[in-house]
Short mmCIF file of C-alpha atoms in Angstrom, two decimals:
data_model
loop_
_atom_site.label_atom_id
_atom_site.label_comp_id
_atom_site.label_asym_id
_atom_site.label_seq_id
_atom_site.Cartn_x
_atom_site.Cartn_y
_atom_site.Cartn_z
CA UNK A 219 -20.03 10.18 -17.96
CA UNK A 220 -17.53 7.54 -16.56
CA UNK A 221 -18.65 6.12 -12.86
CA UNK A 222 -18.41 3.45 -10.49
CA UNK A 223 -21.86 2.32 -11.01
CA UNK A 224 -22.90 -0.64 -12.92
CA UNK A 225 -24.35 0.55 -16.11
CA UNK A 226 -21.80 3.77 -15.93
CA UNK A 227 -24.61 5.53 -17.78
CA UNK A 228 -27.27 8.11 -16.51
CA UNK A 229 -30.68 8.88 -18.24
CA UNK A 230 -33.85 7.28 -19.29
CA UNK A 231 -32.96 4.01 -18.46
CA UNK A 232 -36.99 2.55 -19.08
CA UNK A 233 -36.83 2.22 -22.80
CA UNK A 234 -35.86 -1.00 -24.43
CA UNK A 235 -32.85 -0.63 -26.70
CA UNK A 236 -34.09 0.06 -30.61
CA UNK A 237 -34.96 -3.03 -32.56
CA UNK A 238 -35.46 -4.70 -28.88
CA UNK A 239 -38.26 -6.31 -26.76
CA UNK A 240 -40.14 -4.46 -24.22
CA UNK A 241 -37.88 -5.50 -20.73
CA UNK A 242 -40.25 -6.23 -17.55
CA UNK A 243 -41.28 -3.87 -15.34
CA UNK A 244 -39.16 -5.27 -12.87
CA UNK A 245 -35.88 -5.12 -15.05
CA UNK A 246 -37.12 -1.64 -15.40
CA UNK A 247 -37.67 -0.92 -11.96
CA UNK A 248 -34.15 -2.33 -11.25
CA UNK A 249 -32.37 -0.47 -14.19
CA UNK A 250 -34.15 2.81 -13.29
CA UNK A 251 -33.45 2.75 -9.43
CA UNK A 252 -29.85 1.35 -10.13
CA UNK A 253 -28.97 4.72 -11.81
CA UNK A 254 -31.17 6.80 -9.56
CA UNK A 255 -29.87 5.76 -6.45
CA UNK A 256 -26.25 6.04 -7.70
CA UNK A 257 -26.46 9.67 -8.85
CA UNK A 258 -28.77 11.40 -6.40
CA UNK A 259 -28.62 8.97 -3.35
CA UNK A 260 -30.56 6.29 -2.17
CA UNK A 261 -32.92 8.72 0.56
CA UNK A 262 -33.04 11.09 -2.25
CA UNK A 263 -35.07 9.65 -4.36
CA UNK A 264 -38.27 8.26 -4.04
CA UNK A 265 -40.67 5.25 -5.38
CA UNK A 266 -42.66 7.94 -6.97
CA UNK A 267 -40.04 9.35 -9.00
CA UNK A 268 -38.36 5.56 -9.78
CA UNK A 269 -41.98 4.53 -11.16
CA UNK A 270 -42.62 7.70 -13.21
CA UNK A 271 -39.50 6.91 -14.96
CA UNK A 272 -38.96 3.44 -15.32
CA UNK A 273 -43.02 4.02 -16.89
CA UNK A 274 -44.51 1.33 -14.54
CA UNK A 275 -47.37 1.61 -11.18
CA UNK A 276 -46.62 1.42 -7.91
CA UNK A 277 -48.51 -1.78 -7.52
CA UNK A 278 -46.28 -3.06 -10.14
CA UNK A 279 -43.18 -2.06 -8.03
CA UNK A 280 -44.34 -3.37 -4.99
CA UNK A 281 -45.22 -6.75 -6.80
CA UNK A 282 -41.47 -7.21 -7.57
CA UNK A 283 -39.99 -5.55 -4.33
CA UNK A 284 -41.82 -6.04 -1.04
CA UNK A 285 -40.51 -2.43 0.10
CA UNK A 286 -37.76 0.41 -1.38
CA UNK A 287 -35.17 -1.14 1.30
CA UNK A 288 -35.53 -4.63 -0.44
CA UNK A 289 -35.04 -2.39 -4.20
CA UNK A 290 -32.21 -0.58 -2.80
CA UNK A 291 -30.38 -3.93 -1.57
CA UNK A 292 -31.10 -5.28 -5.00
CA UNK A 293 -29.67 -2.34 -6.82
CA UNK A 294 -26.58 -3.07 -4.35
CA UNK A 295 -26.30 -6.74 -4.75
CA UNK A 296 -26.17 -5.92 -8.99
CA UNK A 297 -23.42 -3.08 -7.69
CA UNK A 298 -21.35 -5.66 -6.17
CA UNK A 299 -21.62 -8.21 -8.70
CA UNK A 300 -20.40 -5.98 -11.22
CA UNK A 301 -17.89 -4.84 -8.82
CA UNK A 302 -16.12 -7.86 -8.50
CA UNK A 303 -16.58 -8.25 -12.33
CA UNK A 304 -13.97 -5.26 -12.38
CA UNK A 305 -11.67 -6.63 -10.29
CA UNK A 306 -11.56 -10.32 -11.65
CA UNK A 307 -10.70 -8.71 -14.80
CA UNK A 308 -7.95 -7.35 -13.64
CA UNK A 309 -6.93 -10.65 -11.68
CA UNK A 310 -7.46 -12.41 -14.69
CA UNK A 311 -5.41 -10.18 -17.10
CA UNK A 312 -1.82 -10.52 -14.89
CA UNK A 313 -2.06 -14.12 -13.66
CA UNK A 314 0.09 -15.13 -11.05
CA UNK A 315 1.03 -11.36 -10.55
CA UNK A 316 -0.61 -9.64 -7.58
CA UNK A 317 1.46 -6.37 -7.75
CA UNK A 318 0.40 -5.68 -11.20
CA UNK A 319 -3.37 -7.20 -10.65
CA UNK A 320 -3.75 -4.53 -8.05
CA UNK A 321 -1.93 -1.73 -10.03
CA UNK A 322 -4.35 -2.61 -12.84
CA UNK A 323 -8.00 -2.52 -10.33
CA UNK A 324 -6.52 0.98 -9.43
CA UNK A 325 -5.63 2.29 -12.59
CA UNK A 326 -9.25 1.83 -13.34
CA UNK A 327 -10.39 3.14 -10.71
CA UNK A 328 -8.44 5.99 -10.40
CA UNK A 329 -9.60 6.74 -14.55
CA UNK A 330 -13.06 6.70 -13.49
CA UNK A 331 -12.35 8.88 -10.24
CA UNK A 332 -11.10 11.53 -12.53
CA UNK A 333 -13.94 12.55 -14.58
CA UNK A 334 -16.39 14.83 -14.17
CA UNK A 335 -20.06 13.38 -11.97
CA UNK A 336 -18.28 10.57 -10.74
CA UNK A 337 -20.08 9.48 -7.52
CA UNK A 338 -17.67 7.34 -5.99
CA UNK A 339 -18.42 3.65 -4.86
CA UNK A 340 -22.40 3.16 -4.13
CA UNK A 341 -21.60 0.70 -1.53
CA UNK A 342 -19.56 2.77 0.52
CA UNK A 343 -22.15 5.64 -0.48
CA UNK A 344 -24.95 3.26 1.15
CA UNK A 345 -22.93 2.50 4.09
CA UNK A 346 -22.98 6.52 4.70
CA UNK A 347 -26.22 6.41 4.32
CA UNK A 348 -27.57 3.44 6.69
CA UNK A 349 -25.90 3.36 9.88
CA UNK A 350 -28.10 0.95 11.12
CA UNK A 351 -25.90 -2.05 11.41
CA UNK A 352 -29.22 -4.50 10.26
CA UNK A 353 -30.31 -2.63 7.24
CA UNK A 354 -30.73 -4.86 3.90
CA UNK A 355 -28.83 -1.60 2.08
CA UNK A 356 -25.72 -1.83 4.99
CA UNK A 357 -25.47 -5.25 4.97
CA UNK A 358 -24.50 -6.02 0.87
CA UNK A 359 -22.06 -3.56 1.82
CA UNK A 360 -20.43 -3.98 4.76
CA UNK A 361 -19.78 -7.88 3.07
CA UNK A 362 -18.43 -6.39 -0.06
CA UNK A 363 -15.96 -4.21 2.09
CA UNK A 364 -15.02 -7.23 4.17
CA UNK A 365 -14.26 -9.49 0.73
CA UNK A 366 -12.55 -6.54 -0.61
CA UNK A 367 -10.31 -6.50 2.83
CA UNK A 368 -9.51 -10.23 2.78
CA UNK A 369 -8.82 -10.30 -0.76
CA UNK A 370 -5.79 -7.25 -0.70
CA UNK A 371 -4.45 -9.07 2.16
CA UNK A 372 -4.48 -12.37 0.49
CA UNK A 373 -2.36 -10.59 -2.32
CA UNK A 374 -0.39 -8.62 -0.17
CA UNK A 375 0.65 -12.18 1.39
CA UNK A 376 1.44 -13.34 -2.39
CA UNK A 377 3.76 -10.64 -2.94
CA UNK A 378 5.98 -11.56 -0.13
CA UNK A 379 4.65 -7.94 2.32
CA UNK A 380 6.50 -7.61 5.70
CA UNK A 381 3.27 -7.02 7.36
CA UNK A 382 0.53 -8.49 4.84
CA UNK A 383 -2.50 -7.71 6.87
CA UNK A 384 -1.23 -3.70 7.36
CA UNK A 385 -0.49 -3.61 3.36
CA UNK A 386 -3.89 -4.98 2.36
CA UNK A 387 -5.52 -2.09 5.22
CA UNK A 388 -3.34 0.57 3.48
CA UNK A 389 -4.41 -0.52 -0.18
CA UNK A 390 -7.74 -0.27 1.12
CA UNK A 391 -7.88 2.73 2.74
CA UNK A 392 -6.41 4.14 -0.42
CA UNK A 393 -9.51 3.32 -2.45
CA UNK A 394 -12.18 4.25 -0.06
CA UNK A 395 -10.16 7.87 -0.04
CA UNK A 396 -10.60 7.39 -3.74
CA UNK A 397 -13.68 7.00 -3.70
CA UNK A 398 -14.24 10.53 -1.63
CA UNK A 399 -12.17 13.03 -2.97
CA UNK A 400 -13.17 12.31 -7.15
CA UNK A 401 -16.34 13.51 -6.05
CA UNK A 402 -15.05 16.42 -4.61
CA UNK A 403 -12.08 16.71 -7.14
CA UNK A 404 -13.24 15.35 -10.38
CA UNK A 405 -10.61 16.15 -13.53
CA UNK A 406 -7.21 16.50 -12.60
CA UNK A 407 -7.76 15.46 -9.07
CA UNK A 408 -5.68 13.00 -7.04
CA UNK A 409 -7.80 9.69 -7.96
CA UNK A 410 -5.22 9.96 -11.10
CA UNK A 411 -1.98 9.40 -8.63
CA UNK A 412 -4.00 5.78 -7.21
CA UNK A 413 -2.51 3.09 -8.96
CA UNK A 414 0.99 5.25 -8.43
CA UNK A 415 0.73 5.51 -4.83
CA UNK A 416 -0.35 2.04 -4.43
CA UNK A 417 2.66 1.47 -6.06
CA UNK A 418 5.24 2.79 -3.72
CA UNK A 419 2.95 1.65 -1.22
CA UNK A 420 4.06 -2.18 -1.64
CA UNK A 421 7.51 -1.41 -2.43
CA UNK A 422 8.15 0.34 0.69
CA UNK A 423 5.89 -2.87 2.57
CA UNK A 424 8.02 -5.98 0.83
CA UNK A 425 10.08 -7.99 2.74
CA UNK A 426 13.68 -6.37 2.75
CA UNK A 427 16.47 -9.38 1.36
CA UNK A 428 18.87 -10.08 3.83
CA UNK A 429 22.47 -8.34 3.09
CA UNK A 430 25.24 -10.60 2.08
CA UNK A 431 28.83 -10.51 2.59
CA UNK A 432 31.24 -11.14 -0.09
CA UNK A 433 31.73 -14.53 0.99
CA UNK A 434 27.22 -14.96 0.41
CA UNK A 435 27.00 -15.69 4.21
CA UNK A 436 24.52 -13.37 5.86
CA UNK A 437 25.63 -10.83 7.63
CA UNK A 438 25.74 -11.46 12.02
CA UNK A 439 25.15 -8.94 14.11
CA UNK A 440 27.64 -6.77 14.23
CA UNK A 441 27.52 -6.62 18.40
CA UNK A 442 27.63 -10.18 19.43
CA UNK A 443 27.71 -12.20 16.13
CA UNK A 444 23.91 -13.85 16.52
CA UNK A 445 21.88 -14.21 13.19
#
């Protein structure tokens, strides 16, 4: 099952791998509440259930995290790490090329968005979650969304957009819309058009070239001649 979430893999996440050391109970805890708290929801489950699967005490849990709003910001701080492991990947692969580093983040993430128990992004999930402006779980995400913000309009800048900051809002909203309706639509649904819409997106926001006559001048205004 293809998701958003870090390890992108649910089940028994306690076990070492075979032929592996035992991990700590506090990679354990981590691991275990990671895909917990992706799949079912971060009010949904409790310590009980994350220490009866990760294999590990309460007292063990609490000696690691001082409360389940410190694991669940933990859990979110690995989400956004590997996050932004996505989309510097994608950066990386097209240097120099913002258009196609963008339509490459949202090819992936429309892939993932389009098969079936995808939960969408777990920061935005969070942010649902904890309206509280001060909670440890809001905060992680409310900075991730803000990076991801400055970052699109940073490229939408690069690629020469009319408007750069109402290109990089429009890119945005695109994935957080993502994000909702593969839940809702899983296989076939429209997370699979992302990367396309994005596409027309910045075409229709790049800076129009001024028309030439035939002589290369720019054209004046037809009314009283003025540039």
């Amino acid at each position: 099952m293809a998701t958003d979430s870090p390890s992108g893999r649910p089940g028994d996440v306690g076990q070492p791998a075979t032929g592996g050391e035992p991990r700590r109970a506090s990679d354990r805890i981590r691991a275990t509440a990671r895909d917990l708290f992706y799949r079912e929801g971060i009010r949904a489950v409790g310590v009980e259930e994350i220490v009866t699967r990760a294999g590990v005490t309460k007292p063990s849990l609490y000696r690691s995290f001082a409360s389940k709003d410190a694991l669940a910001a933990a859990y979110l701080t690995d989400y956004d790490a590997e996050y932004w492991g996505r989309f510097d990947a994608a950066v990386a692969a097209h240097p120099g090329d913002p258009r196609a580093q963008i339509r490459a983040f949202f090819s992936g993430t429309g892939t993932r968005a389009c098969v079936d128990g995808y939960r969408g992004c777990g920061l935005t999930n969070a942010a649902v979650e904890y309206p509280d402006p001060d909670h440890p779980a809001r905060l992680v995400s409310q900075e991730n969304k803000r990076e991801l913000r400055r970052r699109l309009t940073e490229m939408a800048a690069a690629m020469g957009a009319d408007d750069p900051a109402l290109l990089g809002d429009g890119l945005l909203l695109l994935l957080e819309g993502t994000y909702t309706s593969g839940q809702l639509f899983g296989v076939g649904g429209p997370g699979g058009s992302l990367a396309a819409v994005a596409d027309r997106l910045i075409e229709a926001s790049l800076k129009a070239p001024k028309a030439t006559d035939r002589s290369g001048t720019a054209d004046r205004n037809p009314v009283d001649g003025s540039d």
